[in-house]
Amino acid sequence: LPFCALPLLCTGLFASLRTSSAWILPLQPNGVSGGIARSHSRIQVSSSNDAVVDIEEDPAELVDSLIAIGKSELQQHFPFELDDWQLQAGGAISRGYNVITTAPTGAGKTVIGEMALLHAYHQSKSSIYTTPLKALSNQKYSDLCQMFGQENTGLSTGDISINKGALVRVMTTEVYRNIAWRSSTPAASAIGTEQLHENAVVVLDEFHYMGHPGRGGVWEESVIT
C-alpha cells in the first residue's frame, strides 16, 4: 500500500480496498495541489501473489475514465454536484484502486471516504471508517447513521461499542490497528480474531497524523498490517 507525505496545512484521507488485485494511484484535487500529470507514465499494480507488474497507461485518458465512472456510479448518492477531483477519486475506488487524497480542510475530501463506504455497502460488504479522535468518531457515527441507517452503522472507540456487527463501522484508528493486528496472526481464524475477512474497505481519515511524533506509528501500522 502507498504512503503519502502530506503538505503543510492540508489534511489527508486514505482509502484502502482489500482486494486480490490492488491498484495504487495517488490523487490530488485539481486546482488545489496539482493532479495527475497529463503525460504517459507507469502505474504499479500489486497482485495477491506479491508479484508487481508495471502497466503503461495514458494518465489523461485514465483521469477522464475515472471521472466518468464516478459520475455514473456515485453522483446520484449526493444532493450536490461533485467536483471532478472527487469524481476521479470515487471512480478510482470503484475500479479497485487504493486512493490517497490531499486537500485543505473544507475542500470536500470526506465525500471520498463516504464514496468508499458506499462502494462496499452496495456489494453487501462491510467497511470501516477511522478517525484519530473519539469525538470525531462519535460525530462521524451520527453522520453515517443518517446515510446508511442506524441499524447498518456501528461505533467502536474503546469506551463505547455500538452495533459491532454492522456493515459500516466507525472507530478510532487505534482500535482499527488493534483489530488489524489480531486479524493478521496465522491462527486468527482458528481462535476467532479474524474480524476483517468480510471487510472490503478501510478509510483512514486525517491521514496526516502519520507525521505525528507520538502517534504516527499507529497509522503506519494500520497501512502495513
Coordinates of N, CA and C in Angstrom, one line a residue:
L1 N 0.8 -1.2 0.0 CA 0.0 0.0 0.0 C 0.9 1.2 0.0
P2 N 0.4 2.3 -0.6 CA 1.2 3.5 -0.7 C 1.3 4.3 0.6
F3 N 2.3 5.1 0.7 CA 2.5 6.0 1.8 C 2.4 7.4 1.2
C4 N 2.1 8.4 2.0 CA 1.9 9.8 1.4 C 2.5 10.8 2.4
A5 N 3.4 11.6 2.0 CA 3.8 12.8 2.8 C 2.9 14.0 2.4
L6 N 2.1 14.4 3.4 CA 1.1 15.4 3.1 C 1.6 16.8 3.3
P7 N 1.2 17.8 2.5 CA 1.6 19.1 2.6 C 1.2 19.8 3.8
L8 N 2.0 20.8 4.3 CA 1.6 21.6 5.5 C 0.2 22.3 5.2
L9 N -0.6 22.3 6.3 CA -1.9 23.0 6.3 C -2.9 22.2 5.4
C10 N -2.6 21.0 5.0 CA -3.5 20.1 4.3 C -3.9 18.9 5.2
T11 N -5.0 18.4 5.0 CA -5.4 17.2 5.7 C -5.6 16.1 4.7
G12 N -5.5 14.9 5.1 CA -5.5 13.8 4.1 C -6.4 12.7 4.4
L13 N -6.7 11.9 3.4 CA -7.6 10.7 3.6 C -7.0 9.6 2.8
F14 N -7.0 8.4 3.3 CA -6.5 7.2 2.6 C -7.6 6.2 2.6
A15 N -7.9 5.7 1.4 CA -8.9 4.6 1.3 C -8.3 3.4 0.7
S16 N -8.3 2.3 1.5 CA -7.7 1.0 1.1 C -8.8 0.0 0.8
L17 N -8.7 -0.6 -0.4 CA -9.6 -1.7 -0.7 C -9.0 -3.0 -0.6
R18 N -9.6 -3.9 0.2 CA -9.0 -5.2 0.5 C -9.4 -6.1 -0.7
T19 N -8.7 -6.0 -1.8 CA -9.0 -6.8 -3.0 C -7.8 -7.7 -3.3
S20 N -8.0 -8.7 -4.2 CA -6.9 -9.5 -4.6 C -5.9 -8.8 -5.5
S21 N -6.4 -7.8 -6.2 CA -5.5 -7.0 -7.1 C -5.7 -5.6 -6.7
A22 N -4.7 -5.0 -6.1 CA -4.9 -3.6 -5.6 C -4.1 -2.7 -6.5
W23 N -4.8 -1.8 -7.1 CA -4.2 -0.8 -8.0 C -3.9 0.4 -7.1
I24 N -2.7 0.9 -7.3 CA -2.2 2.0 -6.4 C -2.1 3.3 -7.3
L25 N -2.9 4.3 -6.8 CA -2.9 5.6 -7.6 C -3.0 6.7 -6.6
P26 N -2.0 7.6 -6.5 CA -2.2 8.8 -5.7 C -3.0 9.9 -6.4
L27 N -3.9 10.5 -5.7 CA -4.7 11.5 -6.4 C -4.6 12.8 -5.6
Q28 N -4.7 14.0 -6.3 CA -4.7 15.3 -5.6 C -5.8 16.1 -6.3
P29 N -6.5 17.0 -5.6 CA -7.5 17.8 -6.2 C -7.0 18.7 -7.2
N30 N -7.5 18.7 -8.4 CA -7.1 19.7 -9.4 C -7.4 21.1 -9.0
G31 N -6.4 22.0 -9.1 CA -6.6 23.3 -8.7 C -6.2 23.6 -7.3
V32 N -6.0 22.5 -6.5 CA -5.6 22.7 -5.1 C -4.1 22.4 -4.9
S33 N -3.7 21.2 -5.3 CA -2.3 20.9 -5.3 C -1.8 20.1 -6.4
G34 N -2.4 20.4 -7.6 CA -1.9 19.7 -8.8 C -2.9 18.6 -9.3
G35 N -2.4 17.5 -9.6 CA -3.3 16.4 -10.2 C -2.4 15.5 -10.9
I36 N -2.9 14.5 -11.6 CA -2.1 13.6 -12.4 C -1.5 14.3 -13.6
A37 N -0.2 14.1 -13.8 CA 0.4 14.7 -14.9 C -0.2 14.2 -16.3
R38 N -0.4 15.1 -17.2 CA -1.0 14.7 -18.5 C 0.1 14.2 -19.5
S39 N 0.7 13.2 -19.1 CA 1.7 12.6 -20.0 C 1.8 11.1 -19.6
H40 N 2.4 10.3 -20.5 CA 2.4 8.9 -20.3 C 3.3 8.6 -19.1
S41 N 2.8 7.7 -18.2 CA 3.6 7.2 -17.1 C 3.2 5.8 -16.8
R42 N 3.8 5.2 -15.8 CA 3.6 3.8 -15.5 C 2.9 3.7 -14.1
I43 N 2.0 2.8 -14.0 CA 1.2 2.6 -12.8 C 1.6 1.2 -12.3
Q44 N 1.9 1.2 -11.0 CA 2.3 -0.1 -10.4 C 1.1 -0.9 -9.8
V45 N 1.0 -2.1 -10.1 CA -0.1 -3.0 -9.7 C 0.5 -4.1 -8.8
S46 N -0.1 -4.3 -7.7 CA 0.3 -5.4 -6.8 C -0.8 -6.5 -6.8
S47 N -0.4 -7.7 -6.9 CA -1.4 -8.8 -7.0 C -1.3 -9.7 -5.8
S48 N -2.2 -10.6 -5.7 CA -2.3 -11.5 -4.5 C -1.1 -12.4 -4.3
N49 N -0.3 -12.6 -5.4 CA 0.9 -13.4 -5.2 C 2.1 -12.6 -5.0
D50 N 1.9 -11.3 -4.6 CA 3.0 -10.4 -4.3 C 3.9 -10.0 -5.5
A51 N 3.5 -10.4 -6.7 CA 4.2 -10.0 -7.9 C 3.8 -8.6 -8.2
V52 N 4.7 -7.8 -8.7 CA 4.5 -6.4 -9.1 C 4.7 -6.2 -10.6
V53 N 3.7 -5.7 -11.3 CA 3.7 -5.5 -12.7 C 3.5 -4.1 -13.0
D54 N 4.2 -3.5 -14.0 CA 4.1 -2.1 -14.4 C 3.2 -2.1 -15.6
I55 N 2.1 -1.3 -15.6 CA 1.2 -1.2 -16.7 C 1.3 0.3 -17.2
E56 N 1.6 0.4 -18.5 CA 1.7 1.8 -19.1 C 0.3 2.2 -19.5
E57 N -0.1 3.4 -19.1 CA -1.4 3.9 -19.4 C -1.3 5.5 -19.5
D58 N -2.1 6.0 -20.4 CA -2.1 7.4 -20.6 C -2.9 8.1 -19.5
P59 N -2.2 8.9 -18.6 CA -2.9 9.5 -17.5 C -4.1 10.3 -17.9
A60 N -4.0 11.0 -19.0 CA -5.2 11.9 -19.4 C -6.4 11.0 -19.7
E61 N -6.2 9.9 -20.4 CA -7.4 9.0 -20.6 C -7.8 8.3 -19.4
L62 N -6.9 8.0 -18.5 CA -7.3 7.4 -17.2 C -8.1 8.3 -16.4
V63 N -7.7 9.6 -16.2 CA -8.4 10.5 -15.4 C -9.8 10.7 -16.0
D64 N -9.9 10.9 -17.3 CA -11.3 11.1 -17.9 C -12.2 9.9 -17.6
S65 N -11.6 8.7 -17.7 CA -12.3 7.5 -17.5 C -12.8 7.4 -16.1
L66 N -11.9 7.7 -15.1 CA -12.3 7.6 -13.7 C -13.4 8.6 -13.3
I67 N -13.3 9.8 -13.9 CA -14.3 10.9 -13.7 C -15.7 10.4 -14.2
A68 N -15.7 9.8 -15.4 CA -16.9 9.3 -15.9 C -17.5 8.2 -15.1
I69 N -16.7 7.3 -14.5 CA -17.2 6.2 -13.7 C -17.7 6.8 -12.4
G70 N -17.0 7.7 -11.8 CA -17.5 8.4 -10.6 C -18.9 9.1 -10.8
K71 N -19.0 9.7 -11.9 CA -20.2 10.4 -12.2 C -21.4 9.5 -12.4
S72 N -21.2 8.4 -13.1 CA -22.3 7.4 -13.4 C -22.6 6.6 -12.2
E73 N -21.7 6.3 -11.3 CA -21.9 5.3 -10.2 C -22.2 6.0 -8.9
L74 N -21.6 7.2 -8.7 CA -21.7 7.8 -7.3 C -22.3 9.1 -7.2
Q75 N -22.4 9.9 -8.3 CA -23.0 11.2 -8.2 C -24.4 11.2 -7.7
Q76 N -25.2 10.1 -8.0 CA -26.6 10.0 -7.7 C -26.8 10.0 -6.1
H77 N -25.8 9.6 -5.4 CA -25.9 9.5 -3.9 C -25.7 10.8 -3.2
F78 N -25.4 11.8 -3.9 CA -25.1 13.1 -3.2 C -26.0 14.2 -3.8
P79 N -26.6 15.0 -2.9 CA -27.6 16.1 -3.3 C -26.9 17.3 -3.9
F80 N -25.6 17.3 -4.1 CA -24.9 18.4 -4.7 C -23.9 17.9 -5.7
E81 N -23.5 18.8 -6.6 CA -22.6 18.4 -7.7 C -21.2 18.2 -7.2
L82 N -20.7 17.1 -7.5 CA -19.3 16.8 -7.1 C -18.3 17.4 -8.1
D83 N -17.1 17.8 -7.5 CA -16.0 18.3 -8.4 C -15.4 17.1 -9.1
D84 N -14.7 17.5 -10.2 CA -14.0 16.4 -10.9 C -13.0 15.6 -10.1
W85 N -12.3 16.3 -9.2 CA -11.3 15.5 -8.5 C -11.9 14.5 -7.5
Q86 N -13.1 14.9 -7.0 CA -13.9 13.9 -6.1 C -14.4 12.8 -7.0
L87 N -14.9 13.1 -8.2 CA -15.4 12.0 -9.1 C -14.3 11.1 -9.5
Q88 N -13.1 11.7 -9.7 CA -11.9 10.9 -10.1 C -11.6 9.9 -9.0
A89 N -11.5 10.4 -7.8 CA -11.2 9.5 -6.7 C -12.3 8.5 -6.5
G90 N -13.6 8.8 -6.6 CA -14.6 7.9 -6.5 C -14.6 6.8 -7.6
G91 N -14.3 7.3 -8.8 CA -14.1 6.3 -9.9 C -13.0 5.4 -9.7
A92 N -11.9 5.9 -9.1 CA -10.7 5.0 -8.8 C -11.1 4.0 -7.8
I93 N -11.8 4.4 -6.7 CA -12.3 3.4 -5.7 C -13.2 2.3 -6.4
S94 N -14.1 2.7 -7.2 CA -15.0 1.8 -7.8 C -14.2 0.8 -8.7
R95 N -13.1 1.3 -9.3 CA -12.3 0.4 -10.2 C -11.3 -0.5 -9.4
G96 N -11.2 -0.2 -8.1 CA -10.3 -1.1 -7.3 C -9.0 -0.5 -6.9
Y97 N -8.8 0.8 -7.1 CA -7.6 1.4 -6.7 C -7.6 1.7 -5.2
N98 N -6.4 1.7 -4.6 CA -6.2 2.3 -3.3 C -5.9 3.8 -3.5
V99 N -6.6 4.7 -2.8 CA -6.6 6.1 -3.1 C -6.1 6.9 -1.9
I100 N -5.2 7.9 -2.2 CA -4.8 8.9 -1.2 C -5.2 10.2 -1.8
T101 N -5.9 11.0 -1.0 CA -6.2 12.4 -1.4 C -5.6 13.4 -0.4
T102 N -5.2 14.5 -0.9 CA -4.7 15.6 0.0 C -5.5 16.9 -0.4
A103 N -6.0 17.6 0.6 CA -6.8 18.8 0.3 C -6.8 19.6 1.5
P104 N -6.9 21.0 1.4 CA -7.2 21.8 2.6 C -8.5 21.5 3.3
T105 N -8.5 21.7 4.6 CA -9.7 21.5 5.3 C -10.9 22.2 4.7
G106 N -12.0 21.5 4.5 CA -13.2 22.1 3.9 C -13.3 21.9 2.4
A107 N -12.3 21.3 1.8 CA -12.3 21.1 0.3 C -13.3 20.0 -0.1
G108 N -13.6 19.1 0.8 CA -14.6 18.0 0.5 C -14.0 16.6 0.3
K109 N -12.9 16.4 1.0 CA -12.3 15.1 0.9 C -13.1 14.0 1.7
T110 N -13.8 14.4 2.7 CA -14.7 13.4 3.4 C -15.7 12.7 2.5
V111 N -16.1 13.4 1.4 CA -17.0 12.8 0.5 C -16.4 11.6 -0.1
I112 N -15.1 11.6 -0.4 CA -14.4 10.5 -1.0 C -14.5 9.2 0.0
G113 N -14.3 9.5 1.3 CA -14.4 8.4 2.2 C -15.8 7.8 2.2
E114 N -16.8 8.7 2.1 CA -18.2 8.2 2.0 C -18.4 7.4 0.7
M115 N -17.8 7.8 -0.4 CA -17.9 7.0 -1.6 C -17.4 5.6 -1.4
A116 N -16.2 5.5 -0.7 CA -15.7 4.2 -0.4 C -16.6 3.3 0.4
L117 N -17.3 3.9 1.4 CA -18.2 3.2 2.2 C -19.4 2.7 1.3
L118 N -19.9 3.6 0.4 CA -21.0 3.3 -0.5 C -20.6 2.2 -1.4
H119 N -19.4 2.2 -1.9 CA -18.9 1.1 -2.8 C -19.0 -0.2 -2.1
A120 N -18.6 -0.3 -0.9 CA -18.7 -1.6 -0.1 C -20.1 -1.9 0.2
Y121 N -20.9 -0.9 0.6 CA -22.3 -1.2 1.1 C -23.1 -1.7 0.0
H122 N -23.0 -1.2 -1.3 CA -23.8 -1.7 -2.4 C -23.4 -3.1 -2.8
Q123 N -22.3 -3.6 -2.3 CA -21.9 -5.0 -2.6 C -22.2 -5.9 -1.4
S124 N -22.9 -5.3 -0.4 CA -23.3 -6.0 0.9 C -22.0 -6.5 1.6
K125 N -21.0 -5.7 1.5 CA -19.7 -6.0 2.2 C -19.5 -4.9 3.3
S126 N -18.8 -5.3 4.3 CA -18.6 -4.4 5.5 C -17.5 -3.4 5.1
S127 N -17.4 -2.3 5.9 CA -16.4 -1.2 5.7 C -16.1 -0.6 7.0
I128 N -15.0 0.0 7.1 CA -14.5 0.7 8.3 C -14.1 2.1 8.0
Y129 N -14.5 3.0 8.8 CA -14.1 4.5 8.7 C -13.4 4.8 10.0
T130 N -12.2 5.3 10.0 CA -11.4 5.6 11.2 C -11.2 7.1 11.3
T131 N -11.1 7.6 12.5 CA -10.7 8.9 12.8 C -9.7 8.9 14.0
P132 N -8.9 10.0 14.2 CA -7.9 10.0 15.2 C -8.5 10.3 16.6
L133 N -9.7 10.8 16.7 CA -10.3 11.2 18.0 C -11.6 10.6 18.3
K134 N -11.9 10.3 19.5 CA -13.2 9.8 19.9 C -14.3 10.7 19.5
A135 N -14.1 12.0 19.8 CA -15.2 13.0 19.4 C -15.5 13.0 17.9
L136 N -14.5 12.9 17.1 CA -14.7 12.8 15.7 C -15.4 11.5 15.3
S137 N -15.0 10.4 15.9 CA -15.7 9.2 15.6 C -17.2 9.2 16.0
N138 N -17.5 9.8 17.1 CA -18.9 10.0 17.6 C -19.7 10.8 16.6
Q139 N -19.0 11.9 16.1 CA -19.7 12.8 15.1 C -19.9 12.0 13.8
K140 N -18.9 11.3 13.4 CA -19.0 10.6 12.1 C -20.0 9.5 12.2
Y141 N -20.1 8.8 13.3 CA -21.1 7.8 13.5 C -22.5 8.4 13.4
S142 N -22.7 9.6 13.9 CA -24.0 10.2 13.8 C -24.3 10.6 12.3
D143 N -23.3 11.1 11.6 CA -23.5 11.4 10.2 C -23.8 10.2 9.4
L144 N -23.1 9.1 9.6 CA -23.3 7.9 8.8 C -24.6 7.1 9.1
C145 N -25.1 7.3 10.4 CA -26.4 6.8 10.7 C -27.5 7.4 9.8
Q146 N -27.3 8.7 9.5 CA -28.3 9.3 8.6 C -28.1 8.8 7.1
M147 N -26.9 8.4 6.7 CA -26.7 8.0 5.4 C -27.1 6.5 5.2
F148 N -26.7 5.7 6.2 CA -26.9 4.2 6.0 C -28.0 3.6 6.9
G149 N -28.5 4.4 7.8 CA -29.4 3.9 8.8 C -28.7 3.4 10.1
Q150 N -29.4 3.6 11.2 CA -28.7 3.3 12.5 C -28.5 1.8 12.6
E151 N -29.4 1.0 11.9 CA -29.3 -0.5 12.0 C -28.1 -1.0 11.2
N152 N -27.5 -0.2 10.3 CA -26.4 -0.6 9.5 C -25.1 0.0 9.9
T153 N -25.1 0.8 11.0 CA -23.9 1.6 11.4 C -23.5 1.3 12.8
G154 N -22.2 1.1 13.0 CA -21.7 0.7 14.3 C -20.6 1.7 14.7
L155 N -20.2 1.7 16.0 CA -19.2 2.6 16.6 C -18.4 1.8 17.6
S156 N -17.0 2.0 17.5 CA -16.1 1.4 18.5 C -15.0 2.5 18.8
T157 N -15.0 2.9 20.0 CA -14.0 3.9 20.4 C -13.1 3.4 21.6
G158 N -13.3 2.2 22.0 CA -12.6 1.8 23.3 C -13.5 2.0 24.5
D159 N -14.2 3.1 24.5 CA -15.1 3.4 25.6 C -16.5 2.9 25.3
I160 N -16.8 3.0 24.0 CA -18.2 2.7 23.5 C -18.1 1.7 22.4
S161 N -19.1 0.7 22.4 CA -19.2 -0.2 21.4 C -20.7 -0.3 21.0
I162 N -21.1 0.0 19.8 CA -22.4 0.0 19.4 C -22.5 -0.8 18.1
N163 N -23.4 -1.7 18.0 CA -23.7 -2.5 16.8 C -22.5 -3.0 16.2
K164 N -21.7 -3.8 16.9 CA -20.4 -4.3 16.5 C -20.4 -5.0 15.1
G165 N -21.5 -5.7 14.8 CA -21.6 -6.4 13.5 C -22.1 -5.6 12.4
A166 N -22.2 -4.3 12.5 CA -22.8 -3.5 11.4 C -22.0 -3.5 10.1
L167 N -22.6 -3.3 9.0 CA -21.9 -3.2 7.7 C -20.9 -2.1 7.7
V168 N -21.3 -0.9 8.3 CA -20.5 0.3 8.3 C -20.1 0.5 9.7
R169 N -18.8 0.5 10.0 CA -18.3 0.7 11.3 C -17.4 1.9 11.4
V170 N -17.6 2.7 12.4 CA -16.7 3.9 12.7 C -15.9 3.6 13.9
M171 N -14.6 3.9 13.9 CA -13.8 3.6 15.1 C -12.6 4.5 15.1
T172 N -11.9 4.6 16.2 CA -10.6 5.4 16.3 C -9.6 4.5 15.6
T173 N -8.5 5.2 15.1 CA -7.5 4.5 14.4 C -6.8 3.5 15.2
E174 N -6.6 3.8 16.5 CA -6.0 2.8 17.4 C -6.8 1.5 17.5
V175 N -8.1 1.6 17.6 CA -9.0 0.5 17.7 C -8.8 -0.4 16.4
Y176 N -8.8 0.3 15.2 CA -8.6 -0.4 14.0 C -7.3 -1.1 13.9
R177 N -6.2 -0.4 14.4 CA -4.9 -1.0 14.4 C -4.8 -2.3 15.2
N178 N -5.5 -2.3 16.4 CA -5.6 -3.5 17.2 C -6.3 -4.6 16.5
I179 N -7.4 -4.3 15.9 CA -8.2 -5.3 15.1 C -7.3 -5.9 14.0
A180 N -6.6 -5.0 13.3 CA -5.7 -5.5 12.2 C -4.6 -6.4 12.7
W181 N -4.0 -6.0 13.9 CA -3.0 -6.9 14.5 C -3.6 -8.3 14.8
R182 N -4.7 -8.3 15.5 CA -5.3 -9.6 15.9 C -5.7 -10.4 14.7
S183 N -6.1 -9.7 13.6 CA -6.6 -10.4 12.4 C -5.4 -10.9 11.5
S184 N -4.2 -10.4 11.8 CA -3.1 -10.8 10.9 C -2.3 -12.0 11.4
T185 N -2.6 -12.5 12.6 CA -1.9 -13.6 13.1 C -2.3 -14.9 12.4
P186 N -1.4 -15.8 12.2 CA -1.7 -17.1 11.5 C -2.9 -17.8 12.0
A187 N -3.1 -17.8 13.3 CA -4.1 -18.5 14.0 C -5.4 -17.7 14.1
A188 N -5.5 -16.6 13.5 CA -6.6 -15.7 13.7 C -8.0 -16.3 13.4
S189 N -8.1 -17.0 12.3 CA -9.4 -17.7 12.0 C -9.7 -18.8 13.0
A190 N -8.7 -19.5 13.5 CA -9.0 -20.6 14.4 C -9.5 -20.1 15.7
I191 N -8.9 -19.0 16.2 CA -9.2 -18.5 17.5 C -10.3 -17.4 17.5
G192 N -10.8 -17.1 16.3 CA -11.9 -16.2 16.2 C -11.6 -14.7 16.3
T193 N -10.3 -14.4 16.0 CA -9.9 -13.0 16.0 C -9.8 -12.3 14.6
E194 N -10.2 -13.1 13.6 CA -10.2 -12.6 12.2 C -11.5 -11.8 12.0
Q195 N -11.4 -10.5 12.1 CA -12.6 -9.6 12.0 C -12.6 -8.9 10.7
L196 N -11.6 -9.1 9.9 CA -11.6 -8.3 8.6 C -11.8 -9.1 7.4
H197 N -12.2 -10.4 7.6 CA -12.4 -11.3 6.4 C -13.4 -10.8 5.4
E198 N -14.5 -10.3 5.9 CA -15.5 -9.8 5.0 C -15.5 -8.3 4.8
N199 N -14.4 -7.6 5.3 CA -14.3 -6.2 5.2 C -13.7 -5.8 3.8
A200 N -14.4 -4.9 3.1 CA -14.0 -4.6 1.7 C -13.2 -3.3 1.7
V201 N -13.4 -2.3 2.6 CA -12.8 -1.0 2.5 C -12.4 -0.5 3.9
V202 N -11.3 0.1 4.0 CA -10.9 0.8 5.2 C -10.5 2.3 4.8
V203 N -11.2 3.2 5.5 CA -10.9 4.7 5.3 C -10.2 5.2 6.5
L204 N -9.0 5.8 6.2 CA -8.2 6.4 7.3 C -8.3 7.9 7.1
D205 N -9.2 8.5 7.9 CA -9.4 10.0 7.8 C -8.3 10.7 8.6
E206 N -8.0 11.9 8.3 CA -7.0 12.7 8.9 C -5.6 11.9 8.8
F207 N -5.3 11.5 7.6 CA -4.1 10.7 7.4 C -2.8 11.4 7.7
H208 N -2.9 12.7 7.8 CA -1.6 13.5 8.1 C -1.1 13.2 9.5
Y209 N -1.9 12.5 10.3 CA -1.5 12.1 11.6 C -0.3 11.1 11.5
M210 N -0.1 10.5 10.4 CA 1.1 9.7 10.2 C 2.4 10.4 10.6
G211 N 2.4 11.7 10.4 CA 3.6 12.5 10.7 C 3.6 12.9 12.2
H212 N 2.7 12.6 13.0 CA 2.6 12.9 14.4 C 3.8 12.2 15.1
P213 N 4.6 12.9 15.9 CA 5.7 12.3 16.6 C 5.3 11.2 17.5
G214 N 4.2 11.4 18.2 CA 3.8 10.4 19.2 C 2.9 9.3 18.7
R215 N 2.0 9.6 17.7 CA 1.0 8.7 17.3 C 1.1 8.2 15.9
G216 N 2.1 8.7 15.1 CA 2.2 8.4 13.7 C 2.4 6.9 13.4
G217 N 3.0 6.2 14.3 CA 3.3 4.8 14.2 C 2.0 4.0 14.0
V218 N 0.9 4.5 14.7 CA -0.4 3.8 14.6 C -0.9 3.8 13.1
W219 N -0.7 4.9 12.4 CA -1.2 5.0 11.0 C -0.3 4.1 10.1
E220 N 1.0 4.1 10.4 CA 1.9 3.3 9.6 C 1.6 1.8 9.8
E221 N 1.3 1.4 11.0 CA 1.0 0.0 11.3 C -0.4 -0.4 10.7
S222 N -1.3 0.6 10.7 CA -2.6 0.3 10.1 C -2.5 0.1 8.6
V223 N -1.6 0.7 7.9 CA -1.4 0.6 6.5 C -0.7 -0.7 6.2
I224 N 0.4 -1.1 6.9 CA 1.2 -2.2 6.5 C 0.7 -3.5 7.1
T225 N -0.2 -3.5 8.1 CA -0.6 -4.7 8.8 C -1.5 -5.5 7.9

